[in-house]
Coordinates of N, CA and C in Angstrom, one line a residue:
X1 N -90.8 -31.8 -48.2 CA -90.2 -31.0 -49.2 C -88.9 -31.7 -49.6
X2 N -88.8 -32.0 -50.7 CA -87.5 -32.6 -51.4 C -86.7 -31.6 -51.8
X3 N -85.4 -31.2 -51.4 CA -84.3 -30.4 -51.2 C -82.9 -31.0 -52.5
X4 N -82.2 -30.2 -52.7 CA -81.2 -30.5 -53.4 C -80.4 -31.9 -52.5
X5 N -80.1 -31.8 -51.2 CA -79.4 -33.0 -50.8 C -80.1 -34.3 -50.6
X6 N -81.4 -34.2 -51.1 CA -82.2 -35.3 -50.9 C -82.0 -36.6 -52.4
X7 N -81.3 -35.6 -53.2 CA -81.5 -35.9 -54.8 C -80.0 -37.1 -55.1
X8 N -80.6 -37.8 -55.8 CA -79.2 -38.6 -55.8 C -79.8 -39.2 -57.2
X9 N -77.9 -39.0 -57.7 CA -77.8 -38.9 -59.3 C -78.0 -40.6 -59.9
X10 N -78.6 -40.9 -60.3 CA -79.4 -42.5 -61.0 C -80.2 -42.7 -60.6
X11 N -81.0 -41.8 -59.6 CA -82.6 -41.8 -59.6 C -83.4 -42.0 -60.8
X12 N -84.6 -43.0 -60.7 CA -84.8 -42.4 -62.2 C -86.5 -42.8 -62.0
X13 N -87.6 -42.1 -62.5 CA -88.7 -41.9 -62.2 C -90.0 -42.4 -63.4
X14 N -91.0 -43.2 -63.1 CA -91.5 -43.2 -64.3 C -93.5 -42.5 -63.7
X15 N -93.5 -41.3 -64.8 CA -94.6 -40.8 -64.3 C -95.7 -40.2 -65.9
X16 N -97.1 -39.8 -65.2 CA -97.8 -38.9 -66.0 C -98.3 -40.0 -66.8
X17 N -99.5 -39.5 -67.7 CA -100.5 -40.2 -68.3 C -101.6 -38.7 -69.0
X18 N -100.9 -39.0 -70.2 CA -101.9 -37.5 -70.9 C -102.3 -38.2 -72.5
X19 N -103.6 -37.8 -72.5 CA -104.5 -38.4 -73.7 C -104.4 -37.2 -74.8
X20 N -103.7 -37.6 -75.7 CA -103.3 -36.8 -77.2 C -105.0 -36.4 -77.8
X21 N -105.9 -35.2 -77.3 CA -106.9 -35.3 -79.0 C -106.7 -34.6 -80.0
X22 N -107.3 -35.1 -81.0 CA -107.4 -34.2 -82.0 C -107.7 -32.8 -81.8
X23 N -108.4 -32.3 -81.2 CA -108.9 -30.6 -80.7 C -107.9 -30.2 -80.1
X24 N -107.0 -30.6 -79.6 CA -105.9 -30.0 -78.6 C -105.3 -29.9 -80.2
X25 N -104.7 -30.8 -80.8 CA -103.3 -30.1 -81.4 C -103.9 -29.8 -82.2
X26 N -105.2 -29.4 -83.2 CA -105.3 -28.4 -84.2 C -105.1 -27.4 -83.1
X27 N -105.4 -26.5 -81.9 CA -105.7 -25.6 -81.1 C -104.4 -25.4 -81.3
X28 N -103.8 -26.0 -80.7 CA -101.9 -25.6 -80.2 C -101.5 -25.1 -81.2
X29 N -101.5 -26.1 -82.7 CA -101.1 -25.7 -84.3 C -101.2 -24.4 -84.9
X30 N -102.4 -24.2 -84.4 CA -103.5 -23.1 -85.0 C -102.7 -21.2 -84.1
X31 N -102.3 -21.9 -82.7 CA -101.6 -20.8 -82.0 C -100.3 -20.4 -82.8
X32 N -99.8 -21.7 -82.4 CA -98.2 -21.5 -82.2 C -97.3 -22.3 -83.2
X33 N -97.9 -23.0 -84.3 CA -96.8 -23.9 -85.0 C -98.2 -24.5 -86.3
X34 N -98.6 -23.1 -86.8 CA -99.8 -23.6 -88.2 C -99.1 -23.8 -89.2
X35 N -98.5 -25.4 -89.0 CA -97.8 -25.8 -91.0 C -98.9 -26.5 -90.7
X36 N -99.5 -27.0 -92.1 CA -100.4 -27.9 -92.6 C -100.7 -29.3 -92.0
X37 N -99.6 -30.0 -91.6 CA -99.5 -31.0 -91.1 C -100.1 -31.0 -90.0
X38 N -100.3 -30.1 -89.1 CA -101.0 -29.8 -87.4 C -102.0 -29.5 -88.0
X39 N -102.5 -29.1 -89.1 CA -103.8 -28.4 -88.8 C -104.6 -29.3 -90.0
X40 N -104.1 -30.3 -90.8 CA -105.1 -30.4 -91.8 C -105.0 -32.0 -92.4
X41 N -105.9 -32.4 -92.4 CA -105.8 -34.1 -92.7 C -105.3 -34.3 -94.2
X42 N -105.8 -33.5 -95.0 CA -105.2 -34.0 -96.8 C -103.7 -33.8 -96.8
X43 N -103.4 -32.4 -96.0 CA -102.3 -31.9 -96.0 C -101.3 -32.5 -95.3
X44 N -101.5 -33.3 -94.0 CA -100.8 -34.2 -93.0 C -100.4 -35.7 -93.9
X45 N -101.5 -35.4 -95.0 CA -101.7 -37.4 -95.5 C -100.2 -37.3 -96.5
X46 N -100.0 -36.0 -96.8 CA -99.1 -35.6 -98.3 C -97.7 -35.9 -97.5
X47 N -97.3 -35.9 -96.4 CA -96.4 -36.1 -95.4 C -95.8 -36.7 -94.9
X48 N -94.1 -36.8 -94.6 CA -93.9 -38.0 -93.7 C -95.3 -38.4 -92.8
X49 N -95.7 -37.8 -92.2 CA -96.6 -37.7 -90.8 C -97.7 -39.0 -90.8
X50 N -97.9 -38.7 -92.4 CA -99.0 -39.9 -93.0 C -100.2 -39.0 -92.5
X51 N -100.3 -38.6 -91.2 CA -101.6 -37.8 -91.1 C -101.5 -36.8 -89.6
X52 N -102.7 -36.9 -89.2 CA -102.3 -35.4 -88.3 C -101.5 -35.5 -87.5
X53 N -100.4 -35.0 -87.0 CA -99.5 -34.9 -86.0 C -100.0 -33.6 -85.2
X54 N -99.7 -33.6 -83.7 CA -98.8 -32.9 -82.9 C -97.6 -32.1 -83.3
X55 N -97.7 -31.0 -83.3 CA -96.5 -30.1 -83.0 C -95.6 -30.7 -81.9
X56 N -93.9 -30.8 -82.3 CA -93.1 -31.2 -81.4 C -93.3 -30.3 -80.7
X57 N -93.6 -29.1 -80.8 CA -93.9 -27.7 -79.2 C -94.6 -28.3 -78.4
X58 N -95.9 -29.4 -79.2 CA -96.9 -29.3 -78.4 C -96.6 -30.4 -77.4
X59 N -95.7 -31.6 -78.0 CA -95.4 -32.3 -77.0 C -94.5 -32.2 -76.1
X60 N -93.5 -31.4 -76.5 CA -93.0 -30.4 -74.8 C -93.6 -29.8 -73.8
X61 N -95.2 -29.2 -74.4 CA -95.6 -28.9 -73.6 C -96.1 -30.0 -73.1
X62 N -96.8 -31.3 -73.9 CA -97.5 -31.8 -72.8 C -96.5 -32.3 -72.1
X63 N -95.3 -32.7 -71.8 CA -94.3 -32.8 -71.3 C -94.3 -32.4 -69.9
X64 N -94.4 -31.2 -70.6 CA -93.8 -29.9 -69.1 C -95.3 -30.3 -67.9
X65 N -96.1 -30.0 -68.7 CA -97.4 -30.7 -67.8 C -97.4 -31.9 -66.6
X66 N -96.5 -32.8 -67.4 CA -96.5 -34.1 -66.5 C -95.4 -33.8 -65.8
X67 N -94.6 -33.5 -66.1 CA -93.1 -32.7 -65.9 C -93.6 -32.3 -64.0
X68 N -94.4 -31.2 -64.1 CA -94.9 -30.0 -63.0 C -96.0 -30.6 -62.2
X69 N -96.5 -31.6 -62.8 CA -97.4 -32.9 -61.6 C -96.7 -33.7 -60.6
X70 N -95.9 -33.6 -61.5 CA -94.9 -35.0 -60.6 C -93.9 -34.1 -59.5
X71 N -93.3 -33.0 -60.1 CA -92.7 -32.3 -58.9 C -93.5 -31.7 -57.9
X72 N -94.5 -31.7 -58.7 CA -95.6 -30.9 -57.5 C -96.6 -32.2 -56.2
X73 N -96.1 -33.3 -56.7 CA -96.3 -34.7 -56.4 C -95.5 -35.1 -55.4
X74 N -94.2 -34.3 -55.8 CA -93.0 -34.7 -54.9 C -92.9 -33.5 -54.1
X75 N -93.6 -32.5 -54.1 CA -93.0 -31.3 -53.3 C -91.4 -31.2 -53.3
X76 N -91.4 -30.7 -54.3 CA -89.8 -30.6 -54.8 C -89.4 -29.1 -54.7
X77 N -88.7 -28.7 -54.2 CA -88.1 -27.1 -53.8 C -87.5 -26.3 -54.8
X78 N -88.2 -26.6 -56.4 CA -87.6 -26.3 -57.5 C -87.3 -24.8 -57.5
X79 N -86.5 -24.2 -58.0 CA -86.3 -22.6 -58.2 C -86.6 -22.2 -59.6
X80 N -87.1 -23.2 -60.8 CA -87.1 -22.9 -62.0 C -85.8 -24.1 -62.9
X81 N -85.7 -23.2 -63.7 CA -84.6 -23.9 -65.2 C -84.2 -22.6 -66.1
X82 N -83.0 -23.0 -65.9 CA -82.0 -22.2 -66.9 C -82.4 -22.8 -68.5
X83 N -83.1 -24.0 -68.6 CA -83.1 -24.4 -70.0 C -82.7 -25.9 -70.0
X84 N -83.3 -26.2 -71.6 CA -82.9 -27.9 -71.8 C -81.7 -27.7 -72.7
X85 N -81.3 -29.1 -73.0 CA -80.3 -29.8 -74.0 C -80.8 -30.5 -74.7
X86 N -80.3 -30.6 -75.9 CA -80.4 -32.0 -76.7 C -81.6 -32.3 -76.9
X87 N -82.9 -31.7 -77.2 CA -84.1 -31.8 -77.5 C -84.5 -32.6 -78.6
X88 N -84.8 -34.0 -78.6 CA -84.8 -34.5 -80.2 C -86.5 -34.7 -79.9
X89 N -87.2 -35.0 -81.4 CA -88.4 -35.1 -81.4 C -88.1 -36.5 -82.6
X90 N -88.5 -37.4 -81.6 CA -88.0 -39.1 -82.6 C -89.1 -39.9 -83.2
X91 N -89.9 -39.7 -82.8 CA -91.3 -40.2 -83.6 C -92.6 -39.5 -83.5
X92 N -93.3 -39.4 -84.6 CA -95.0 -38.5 -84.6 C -95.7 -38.8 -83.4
X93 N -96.1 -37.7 -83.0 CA -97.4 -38.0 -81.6 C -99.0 -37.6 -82.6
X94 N -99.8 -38.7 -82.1 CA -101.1 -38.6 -83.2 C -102.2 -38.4 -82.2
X95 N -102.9 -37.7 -82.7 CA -104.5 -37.6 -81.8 C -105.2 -38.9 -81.8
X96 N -105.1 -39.5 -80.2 CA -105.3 -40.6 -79.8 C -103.9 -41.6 -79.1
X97 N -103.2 -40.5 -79.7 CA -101.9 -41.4 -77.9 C -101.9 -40.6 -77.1
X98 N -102.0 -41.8 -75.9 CA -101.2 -41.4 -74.8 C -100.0 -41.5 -74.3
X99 N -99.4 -40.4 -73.7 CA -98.3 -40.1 -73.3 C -97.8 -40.1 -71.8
X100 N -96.7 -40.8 -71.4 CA -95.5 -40.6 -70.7 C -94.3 -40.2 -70.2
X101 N -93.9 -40.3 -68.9 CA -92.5 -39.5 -69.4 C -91.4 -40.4 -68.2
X102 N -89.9 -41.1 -68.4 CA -89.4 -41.8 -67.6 C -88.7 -40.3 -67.5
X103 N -87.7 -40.6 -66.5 CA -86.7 -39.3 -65.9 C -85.5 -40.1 -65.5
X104 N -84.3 -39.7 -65.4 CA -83.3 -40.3 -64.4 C -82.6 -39.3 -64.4
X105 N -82.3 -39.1 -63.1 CA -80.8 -37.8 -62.6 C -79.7 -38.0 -63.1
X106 N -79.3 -37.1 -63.7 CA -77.9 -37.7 -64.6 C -76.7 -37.0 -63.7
X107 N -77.2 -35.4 -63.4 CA -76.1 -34.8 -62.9 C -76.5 -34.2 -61.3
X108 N -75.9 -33.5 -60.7 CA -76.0 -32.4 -59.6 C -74.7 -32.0 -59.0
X109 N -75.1 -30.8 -59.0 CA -74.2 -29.5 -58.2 C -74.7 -28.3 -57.8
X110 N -73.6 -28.1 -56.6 CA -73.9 -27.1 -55.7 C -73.2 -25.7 -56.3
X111 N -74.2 -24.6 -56.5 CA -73.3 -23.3 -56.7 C -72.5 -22.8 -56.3
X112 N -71.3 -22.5 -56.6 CA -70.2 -21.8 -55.8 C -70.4 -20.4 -55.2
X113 N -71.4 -19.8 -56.5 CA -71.7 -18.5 -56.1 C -72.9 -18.2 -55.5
X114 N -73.5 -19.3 -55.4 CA -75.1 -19.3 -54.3 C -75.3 -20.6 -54.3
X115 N -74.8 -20.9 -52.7 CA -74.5 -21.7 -51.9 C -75.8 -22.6 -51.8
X116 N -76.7 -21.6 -51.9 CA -78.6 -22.0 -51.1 C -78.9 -22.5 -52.8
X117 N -78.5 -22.6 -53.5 CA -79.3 -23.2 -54.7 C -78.6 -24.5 -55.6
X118 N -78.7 -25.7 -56.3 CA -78.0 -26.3 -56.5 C -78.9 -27.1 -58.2
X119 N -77.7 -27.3 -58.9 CA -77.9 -27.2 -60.4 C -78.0 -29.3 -60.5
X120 N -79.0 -29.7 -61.4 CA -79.8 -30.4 -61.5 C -79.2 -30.6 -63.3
X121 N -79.3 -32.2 -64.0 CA -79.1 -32.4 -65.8 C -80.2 -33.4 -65.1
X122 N -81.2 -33.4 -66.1 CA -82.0 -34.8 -65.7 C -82.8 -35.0 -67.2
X123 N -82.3 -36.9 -67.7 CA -82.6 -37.2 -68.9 C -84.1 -37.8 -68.8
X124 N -84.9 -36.9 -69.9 CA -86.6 -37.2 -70.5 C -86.6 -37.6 -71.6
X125 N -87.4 -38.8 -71.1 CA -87.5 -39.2 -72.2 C -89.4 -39.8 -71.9
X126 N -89.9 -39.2 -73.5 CA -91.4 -39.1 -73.3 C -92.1 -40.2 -74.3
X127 N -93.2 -41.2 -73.7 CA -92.6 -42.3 -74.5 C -95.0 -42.4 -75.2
X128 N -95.1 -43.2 -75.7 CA -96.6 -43.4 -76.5 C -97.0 -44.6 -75.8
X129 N -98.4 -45.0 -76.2 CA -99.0 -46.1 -75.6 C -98.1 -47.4 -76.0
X130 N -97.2 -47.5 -77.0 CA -96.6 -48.7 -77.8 C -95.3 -48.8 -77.0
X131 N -95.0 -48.0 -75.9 CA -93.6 -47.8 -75.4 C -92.9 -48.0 -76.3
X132 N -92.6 -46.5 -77.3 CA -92.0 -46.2 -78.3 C -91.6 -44.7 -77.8
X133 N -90.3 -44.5 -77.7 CA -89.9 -43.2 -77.5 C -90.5 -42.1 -78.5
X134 N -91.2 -40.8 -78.2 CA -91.4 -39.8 -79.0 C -90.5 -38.7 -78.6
X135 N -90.0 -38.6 -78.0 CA -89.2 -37.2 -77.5 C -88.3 -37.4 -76.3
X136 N -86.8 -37.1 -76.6 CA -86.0 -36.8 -75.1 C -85.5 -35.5 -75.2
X137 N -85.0 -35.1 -74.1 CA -84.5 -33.7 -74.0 C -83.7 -34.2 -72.2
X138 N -82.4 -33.6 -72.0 CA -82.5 -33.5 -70.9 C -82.7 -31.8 -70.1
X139 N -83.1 -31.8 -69.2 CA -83.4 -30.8 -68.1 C -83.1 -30.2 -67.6
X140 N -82.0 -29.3 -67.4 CA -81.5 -28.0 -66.5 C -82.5 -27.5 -65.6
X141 N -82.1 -28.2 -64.4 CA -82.8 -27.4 -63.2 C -82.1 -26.7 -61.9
X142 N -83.1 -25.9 -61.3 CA -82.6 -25.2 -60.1 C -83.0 -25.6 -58.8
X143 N -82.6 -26.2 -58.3 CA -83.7 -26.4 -56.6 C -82.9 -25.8 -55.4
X144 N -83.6 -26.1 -54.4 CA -83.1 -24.9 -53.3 C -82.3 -25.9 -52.4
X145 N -81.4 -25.5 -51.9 CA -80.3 -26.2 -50.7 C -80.7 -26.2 -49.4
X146 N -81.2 -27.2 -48.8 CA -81.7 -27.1 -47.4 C -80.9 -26.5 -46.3
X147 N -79.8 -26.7 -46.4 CA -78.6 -26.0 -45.3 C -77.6 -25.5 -46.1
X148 N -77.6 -24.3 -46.6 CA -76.4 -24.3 -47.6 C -75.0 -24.3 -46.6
X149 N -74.7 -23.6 -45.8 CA -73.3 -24.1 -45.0 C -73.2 -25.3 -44.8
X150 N -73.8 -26.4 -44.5 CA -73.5 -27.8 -44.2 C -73.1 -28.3 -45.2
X151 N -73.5 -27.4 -46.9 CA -73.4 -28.5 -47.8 C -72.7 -28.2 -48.7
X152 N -72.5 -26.8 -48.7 CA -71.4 -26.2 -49.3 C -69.8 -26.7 -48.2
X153 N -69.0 -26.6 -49.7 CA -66.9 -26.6 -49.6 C -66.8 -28.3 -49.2

């Protein structure tokens, strides 16, 4: 199990491998984010997009996917996430890329007010078959303190 004092800040990780189709992101579009561009080829062509895109939702999600392989990979003592920062979505994801995601620890700290849990900034950046960035965001996380008296003051 990988613990908050295991984590050291310039770590940086390169993981995940997810195949973009077309049936996924009309699906996702069609739920959660139906402008024309997700859902329709004439409509996508009228577009920056040039043609069908991905929902930036949808590549967060697939994000979060590879995201929760890799910790689950690492048996990581995660407690959850308070939330991201700085979410940019920098170039179109097309049915037919595949996707990536590098990571590096940018920050960590120990809670004052709960000793046993310790606060995590970690920059994503999620990249296409061309190693061309499409998305960074960094990561607010929670993970658990192996000894909180040893590691707390």
């Amino acid at each position: 199990m990988q613990y908050f004092e295991d984590l050291e800040v310039g770590t940086k990780a390169s993981f995940g491998h997810y195949q973009v189709t077309r049936e996924e992101v009309i699906e996702f579009a069609s739920k959660y984010d139906p402008q024309p561009f997700h859902l329709d080829d004439e409509a996508a062509a009228q577009t920056y997009f040039g043609r069908l895109s991905a929902s930036g939702w949808h590549t967060c999600a697939m994000t979060m996917r590879m995201m929760v392989e890799h910790f689950s990979s690492q048996e990581a003592a995660s407690l959850g996430s308070p939330g991201i920062d700085e979410l940019r979505w920098i170039k179109p994801v097309y049915p037919g890329d595949t996707l990536r995601v590098e990571s590096e620890l940018i920050e960590k700290r120990q809670s004052k007010s709960k000793p046993d849990m310790g606060f995590t900034k970690t920059r994503q950046t999620t990249f296409n078959q061309h190693d061309e960035p499409v998305m960074t965001m960094i990561g607010n996380g929670i993970i658990r303190v192996r000894d909180p008296e040893a590691s707390a003051g």
